[in-house]
Coordinates of C-alpha atoms and ligand atoms in Angstrom, one line a residue:
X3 CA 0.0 0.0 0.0
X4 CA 1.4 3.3 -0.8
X5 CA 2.3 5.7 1.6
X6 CA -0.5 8.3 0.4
X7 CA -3.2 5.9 0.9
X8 CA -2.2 6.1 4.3
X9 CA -1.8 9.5 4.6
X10 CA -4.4 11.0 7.4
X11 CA -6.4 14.5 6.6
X12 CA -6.1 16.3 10.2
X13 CA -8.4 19.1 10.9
X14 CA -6.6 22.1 9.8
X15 CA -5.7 20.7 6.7
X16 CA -9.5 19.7 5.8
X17 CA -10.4 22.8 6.7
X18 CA -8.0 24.2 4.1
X19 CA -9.4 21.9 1.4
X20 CA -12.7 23.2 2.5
X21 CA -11.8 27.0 2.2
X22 CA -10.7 26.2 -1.4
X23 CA -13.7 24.6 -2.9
X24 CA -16.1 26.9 -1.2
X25 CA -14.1 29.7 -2.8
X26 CA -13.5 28.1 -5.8
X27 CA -16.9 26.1 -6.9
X28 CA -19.3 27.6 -3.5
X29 CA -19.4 23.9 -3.0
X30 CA -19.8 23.2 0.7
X31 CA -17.7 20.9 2.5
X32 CA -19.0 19.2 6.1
X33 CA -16.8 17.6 8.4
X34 CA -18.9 15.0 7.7
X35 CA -16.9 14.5 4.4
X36 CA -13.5 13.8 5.7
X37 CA -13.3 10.2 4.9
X38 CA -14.7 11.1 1.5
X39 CA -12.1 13.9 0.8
X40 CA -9.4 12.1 2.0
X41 CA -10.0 8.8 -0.1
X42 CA -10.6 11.4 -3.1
X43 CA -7.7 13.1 -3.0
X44 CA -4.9 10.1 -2.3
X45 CA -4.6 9.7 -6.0
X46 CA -3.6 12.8 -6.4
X47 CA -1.0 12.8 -3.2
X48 CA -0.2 9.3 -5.6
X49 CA 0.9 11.2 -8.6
X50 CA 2.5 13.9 -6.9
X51 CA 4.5 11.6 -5.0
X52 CA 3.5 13.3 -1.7
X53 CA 3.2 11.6 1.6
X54 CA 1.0 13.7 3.2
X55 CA -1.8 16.0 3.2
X56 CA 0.2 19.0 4.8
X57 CA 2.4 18.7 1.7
X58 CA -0.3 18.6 -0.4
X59 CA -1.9 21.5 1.1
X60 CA 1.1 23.2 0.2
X61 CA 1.0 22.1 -3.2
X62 CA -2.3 23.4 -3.8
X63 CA -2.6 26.4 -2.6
X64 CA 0.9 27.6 -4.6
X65 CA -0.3 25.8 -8.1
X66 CA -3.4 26.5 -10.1
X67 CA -3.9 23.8 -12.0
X68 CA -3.5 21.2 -9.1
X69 CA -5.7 23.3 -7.2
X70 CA -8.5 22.9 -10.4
X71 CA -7.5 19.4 -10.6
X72 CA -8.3 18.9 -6.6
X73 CA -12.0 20.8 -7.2
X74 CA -12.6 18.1 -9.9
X75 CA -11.5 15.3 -8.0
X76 CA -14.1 16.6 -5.0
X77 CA -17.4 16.9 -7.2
X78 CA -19.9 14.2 -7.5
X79 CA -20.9 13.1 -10.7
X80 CA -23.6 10.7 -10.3
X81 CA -25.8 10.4 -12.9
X82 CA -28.3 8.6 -15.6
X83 CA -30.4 8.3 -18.5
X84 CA -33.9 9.3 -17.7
X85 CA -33.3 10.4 -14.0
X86 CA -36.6 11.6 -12.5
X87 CA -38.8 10.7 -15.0
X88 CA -41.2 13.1 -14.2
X89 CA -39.1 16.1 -15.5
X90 CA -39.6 14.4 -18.6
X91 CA -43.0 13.7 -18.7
X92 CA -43.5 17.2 -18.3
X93 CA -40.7 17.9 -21.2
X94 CA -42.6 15.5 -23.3
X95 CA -46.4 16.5 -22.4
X96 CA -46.1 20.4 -21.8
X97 CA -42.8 21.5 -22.9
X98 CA -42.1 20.2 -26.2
X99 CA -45.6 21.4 -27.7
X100 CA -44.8 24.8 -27.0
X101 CA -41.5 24.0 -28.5
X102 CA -43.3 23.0 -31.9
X103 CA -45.5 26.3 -32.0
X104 CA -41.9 28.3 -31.8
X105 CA -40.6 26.2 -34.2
X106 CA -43.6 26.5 -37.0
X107 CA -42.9 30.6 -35.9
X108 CA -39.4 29.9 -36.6
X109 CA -38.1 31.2 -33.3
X110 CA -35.1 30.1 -31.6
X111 CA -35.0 27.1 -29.2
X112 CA -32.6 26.8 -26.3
X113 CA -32.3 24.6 -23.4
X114 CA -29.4 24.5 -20.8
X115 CA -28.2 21.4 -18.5
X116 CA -26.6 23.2 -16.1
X117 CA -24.0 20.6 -14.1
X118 CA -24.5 18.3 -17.3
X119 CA -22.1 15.4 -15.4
X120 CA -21.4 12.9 -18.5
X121 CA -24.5 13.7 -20.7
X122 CA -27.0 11.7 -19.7
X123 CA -29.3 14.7 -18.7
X124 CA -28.7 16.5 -22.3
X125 CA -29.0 13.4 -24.0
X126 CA -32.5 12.2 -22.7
X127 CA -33.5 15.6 -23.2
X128 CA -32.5 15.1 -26.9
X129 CA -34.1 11.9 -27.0
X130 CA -37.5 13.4 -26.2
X131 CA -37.1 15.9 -28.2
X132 CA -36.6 14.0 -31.2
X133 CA -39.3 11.4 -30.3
X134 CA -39.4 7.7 -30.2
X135 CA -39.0 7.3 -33.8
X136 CA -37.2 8.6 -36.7
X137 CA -40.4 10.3 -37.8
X138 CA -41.2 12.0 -35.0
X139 CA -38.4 14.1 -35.0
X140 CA -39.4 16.2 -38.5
X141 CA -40.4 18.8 -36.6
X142 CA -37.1 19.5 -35.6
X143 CA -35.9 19.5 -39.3
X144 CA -35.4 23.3 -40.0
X145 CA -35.8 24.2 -36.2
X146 CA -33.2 26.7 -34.9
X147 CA -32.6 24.4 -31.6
X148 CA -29.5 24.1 -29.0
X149 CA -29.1 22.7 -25.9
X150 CA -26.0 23.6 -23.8
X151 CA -24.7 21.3 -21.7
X152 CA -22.2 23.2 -19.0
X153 CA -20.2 21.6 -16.0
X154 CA -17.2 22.6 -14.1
X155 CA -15.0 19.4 -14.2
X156 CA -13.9 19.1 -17.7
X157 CA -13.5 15.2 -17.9
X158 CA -17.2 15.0 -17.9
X159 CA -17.6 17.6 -20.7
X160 CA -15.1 15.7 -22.7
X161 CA -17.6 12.3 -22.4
X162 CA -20.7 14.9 -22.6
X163 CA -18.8 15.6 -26.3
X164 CA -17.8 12.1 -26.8
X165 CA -21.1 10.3 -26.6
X166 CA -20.3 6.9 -25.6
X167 CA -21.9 5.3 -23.2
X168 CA -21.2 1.8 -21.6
X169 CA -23.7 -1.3 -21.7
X170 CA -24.8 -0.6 -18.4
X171 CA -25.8 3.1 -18.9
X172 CA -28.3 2.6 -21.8
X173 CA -30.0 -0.1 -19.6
X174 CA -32.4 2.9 -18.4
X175 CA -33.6 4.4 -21.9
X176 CA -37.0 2.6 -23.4
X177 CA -35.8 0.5 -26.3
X178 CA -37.4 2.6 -28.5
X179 CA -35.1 5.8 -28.2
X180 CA -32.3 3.8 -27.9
X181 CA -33.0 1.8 -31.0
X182 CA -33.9 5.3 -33.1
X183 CA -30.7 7.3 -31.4
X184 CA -28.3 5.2 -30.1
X185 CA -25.6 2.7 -32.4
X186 CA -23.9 0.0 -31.0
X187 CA -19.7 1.0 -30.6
X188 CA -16.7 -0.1 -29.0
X189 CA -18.7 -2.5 -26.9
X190 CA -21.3 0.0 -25.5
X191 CA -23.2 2.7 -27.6
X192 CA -22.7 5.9 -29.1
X193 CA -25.2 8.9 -29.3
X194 CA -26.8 9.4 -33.3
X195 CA -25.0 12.1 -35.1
X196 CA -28.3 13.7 -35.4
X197 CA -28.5 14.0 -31.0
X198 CA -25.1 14.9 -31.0
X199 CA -25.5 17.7 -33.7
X200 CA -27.8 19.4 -31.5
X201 CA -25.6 19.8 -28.2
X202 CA -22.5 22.2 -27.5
X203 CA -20.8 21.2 -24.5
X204 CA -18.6 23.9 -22.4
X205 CA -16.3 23.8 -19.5
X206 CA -18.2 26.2 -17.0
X207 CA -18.1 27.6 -13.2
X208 CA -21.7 28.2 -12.7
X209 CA -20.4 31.1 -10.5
X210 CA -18.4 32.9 -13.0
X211 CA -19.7 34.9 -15.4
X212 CA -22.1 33.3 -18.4
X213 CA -21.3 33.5 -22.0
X214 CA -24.5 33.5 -23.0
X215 CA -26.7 35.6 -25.1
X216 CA -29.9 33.9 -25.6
X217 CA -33.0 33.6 -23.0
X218 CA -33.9 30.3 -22.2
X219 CA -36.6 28.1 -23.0
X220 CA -35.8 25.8 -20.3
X221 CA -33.5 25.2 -17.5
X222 CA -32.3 21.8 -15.8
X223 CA -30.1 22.0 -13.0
X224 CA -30.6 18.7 -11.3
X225 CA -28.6 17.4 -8.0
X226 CA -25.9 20.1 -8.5
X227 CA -27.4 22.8 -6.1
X228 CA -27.5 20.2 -3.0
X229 CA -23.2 20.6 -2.9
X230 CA -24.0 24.1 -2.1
X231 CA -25.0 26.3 1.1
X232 CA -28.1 28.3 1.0
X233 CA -26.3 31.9 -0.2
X234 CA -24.9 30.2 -2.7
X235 CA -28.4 28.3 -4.2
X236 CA -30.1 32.1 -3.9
X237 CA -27.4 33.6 -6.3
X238 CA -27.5 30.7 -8.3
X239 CA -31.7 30.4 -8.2
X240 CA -31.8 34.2 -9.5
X241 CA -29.0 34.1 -11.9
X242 CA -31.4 31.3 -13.6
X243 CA -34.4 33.2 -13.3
X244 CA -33.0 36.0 -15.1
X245 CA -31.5 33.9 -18.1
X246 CA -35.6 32.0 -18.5
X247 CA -37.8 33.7 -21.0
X248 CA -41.2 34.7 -19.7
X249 CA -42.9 31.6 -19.1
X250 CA -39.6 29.1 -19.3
X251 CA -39.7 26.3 -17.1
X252 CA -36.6 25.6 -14.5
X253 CA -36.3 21.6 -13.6
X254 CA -34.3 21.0 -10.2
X255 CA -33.5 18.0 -8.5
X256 CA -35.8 16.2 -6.5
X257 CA -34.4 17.2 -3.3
X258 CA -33.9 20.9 -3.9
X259 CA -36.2 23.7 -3.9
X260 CA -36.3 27.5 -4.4
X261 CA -35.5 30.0 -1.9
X262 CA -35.0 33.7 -1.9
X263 CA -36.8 36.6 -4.0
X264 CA -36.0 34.1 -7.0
X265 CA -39.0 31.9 -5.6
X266 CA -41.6 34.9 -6.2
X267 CA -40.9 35.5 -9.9
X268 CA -41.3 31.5 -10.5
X269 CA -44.9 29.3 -9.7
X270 CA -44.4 25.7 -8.9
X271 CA -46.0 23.3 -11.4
X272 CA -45.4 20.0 -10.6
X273 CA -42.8 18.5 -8.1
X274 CA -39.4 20.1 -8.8
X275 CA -41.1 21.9 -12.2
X276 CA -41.2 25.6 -11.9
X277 CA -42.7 28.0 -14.1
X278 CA -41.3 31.9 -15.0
X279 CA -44.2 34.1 -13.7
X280 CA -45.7 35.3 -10.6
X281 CA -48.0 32.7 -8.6
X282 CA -51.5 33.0 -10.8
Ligands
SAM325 C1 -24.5 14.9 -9.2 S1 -24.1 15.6 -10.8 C2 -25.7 15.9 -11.5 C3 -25.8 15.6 -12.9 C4 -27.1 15.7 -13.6 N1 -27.6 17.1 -13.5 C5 -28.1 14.8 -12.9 O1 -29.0 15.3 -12.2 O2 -28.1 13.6 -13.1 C6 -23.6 17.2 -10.2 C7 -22.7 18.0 -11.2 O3 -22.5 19.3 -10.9 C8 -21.2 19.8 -11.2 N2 -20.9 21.0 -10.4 C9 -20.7 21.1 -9.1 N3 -20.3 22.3 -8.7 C10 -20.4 23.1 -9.9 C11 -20.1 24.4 -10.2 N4 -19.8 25.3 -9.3 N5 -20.2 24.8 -11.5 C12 -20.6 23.9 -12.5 N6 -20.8 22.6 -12.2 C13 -20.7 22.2 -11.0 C14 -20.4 18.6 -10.9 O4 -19.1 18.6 -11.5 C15 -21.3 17.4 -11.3 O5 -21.0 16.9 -12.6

């Protein structure tokens, strides 16, 4: 066993680490999370060659790109196809009719997975967008659509851009849209050109500044809001609120919910589903 794997995170030193990523990403560390930190971050000590955390401590705080490297290392990335269905009943039922009466007016469509992970999210939006069969999708033919998919670790945007998912991964997406969007490759499957065509995927700090132009027509940011502490998901919440079109719909995850003056300006509709408007 290498002498990083042994290597014990002391108070002072987790607290350090802590300091960092809530400055860095506002994600919020517990002491609760000291076991998970420490067996995180050994790899790292690993390539460094360091022995202990103090050292690595050191390390980071003197070299920016460890220091990014560390942040990845510490979010979670959990994720998969058609997670919380609900949001995508809703996407299919309400959403994506509204969608077609832009289209036929030929205005723009845009859609954002904010804290996109590996692509699942983006992709199962894709695939209900496009429909269950080839067909279904002709609506989308001359449509000016985008969907964004944004995340601060940039290993996942690189497999968000990639496409490939393993065996185990597709298990969750009816056979149908797997069948009409998904080809068999490299012993797992690969997104159609036609999904991937429709997604741009960026490297992005939610808390830095957004490149973007466009108001959205819908929002997901799913399980990415829970890492952070209640300032944090109010900036965040508003910052979102602003970027909706009227009437756009935010999807969060199901154990999040929206706080602060953000909460007027949006009315629930549906379990995690919210609406840009004022409460009818
Ligand atoms: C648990 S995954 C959620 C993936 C997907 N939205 C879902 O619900 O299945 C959380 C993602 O949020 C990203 N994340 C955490 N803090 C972030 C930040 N400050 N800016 C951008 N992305 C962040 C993580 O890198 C991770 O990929």
């Amino acid at each position: 066993m290498s002498a990083a794997h042994n290597a014990e995170l002391n108070p002072r030193e987790f607290a350090a680490i802590a300091a960092i990523m809530q400055s860095d990403a506002r994600i919020a560390l517990s002491e609760a999370k000291v076991t998970l930190v420490q067996s995180r971050l050994a790899r790292r000590l690993r390539q460094h060659g360091l022995a202990s955390f103090a050292e690595y401590v050191r390390l980071v705080e003197s070299d920016a790109e460890e220091r990014g490297k560390m942040v990845v290392a510490l979010t979670t990335n959990h994720t998969h196809f058609f997670r919380e269905p609900h949001h995508f009943d809703h996407l299919r039922e309400t959403l994506i009719p509204l969608l077609q009466e832009k289209a036929a007016r030929r205005q723009p469509i845009r859609i954002w997975s904010a804290g996109c992970s590996s692509g699942e999210e983006v992709y199962t939006i894709v695939m209900c967008l496009l429909g269950p069969d080839r067909t279904a999708a002709s609506w989308l033919r001359n449509a000016d659509i985008r969907l964004l998919a944004t995340d601060i670790s940039p290993p996942v945007v690189e497999s968000v851009r990639r496409a490939w998912y393993p065996d185990n991964a597709v298990q969750a997406i009816p056979e149908a849209y797997r069948n009409a969007w998904m080809q068999p490759s490299d012993g797992g499957y690969v997104m159609a050109d036609a999904a991937r065509a429709m997604v741009t995927a960026r490297v992005l700090n939610l808390f830095e500044p957004w490149p973007l132009k466009a108001q959205y027509d819908a929002i997901f940011c799913r399980n990415v809001m829970i890492y952070f502490n209640d300032d944090a998901k109010e900036e965040l919440e508003q910052r979102f609120v602003d970027q909706l079109a009227p009437e756009a719909y935010l999807y969060i995850g199901h154990s999040e919910r929206m706080i602060g003056p953000a909460s007027q300006q949006m009315r629930s509709c549906g379990h995690t589903i919210y609406q840009k408007g004022e409460s009818r």
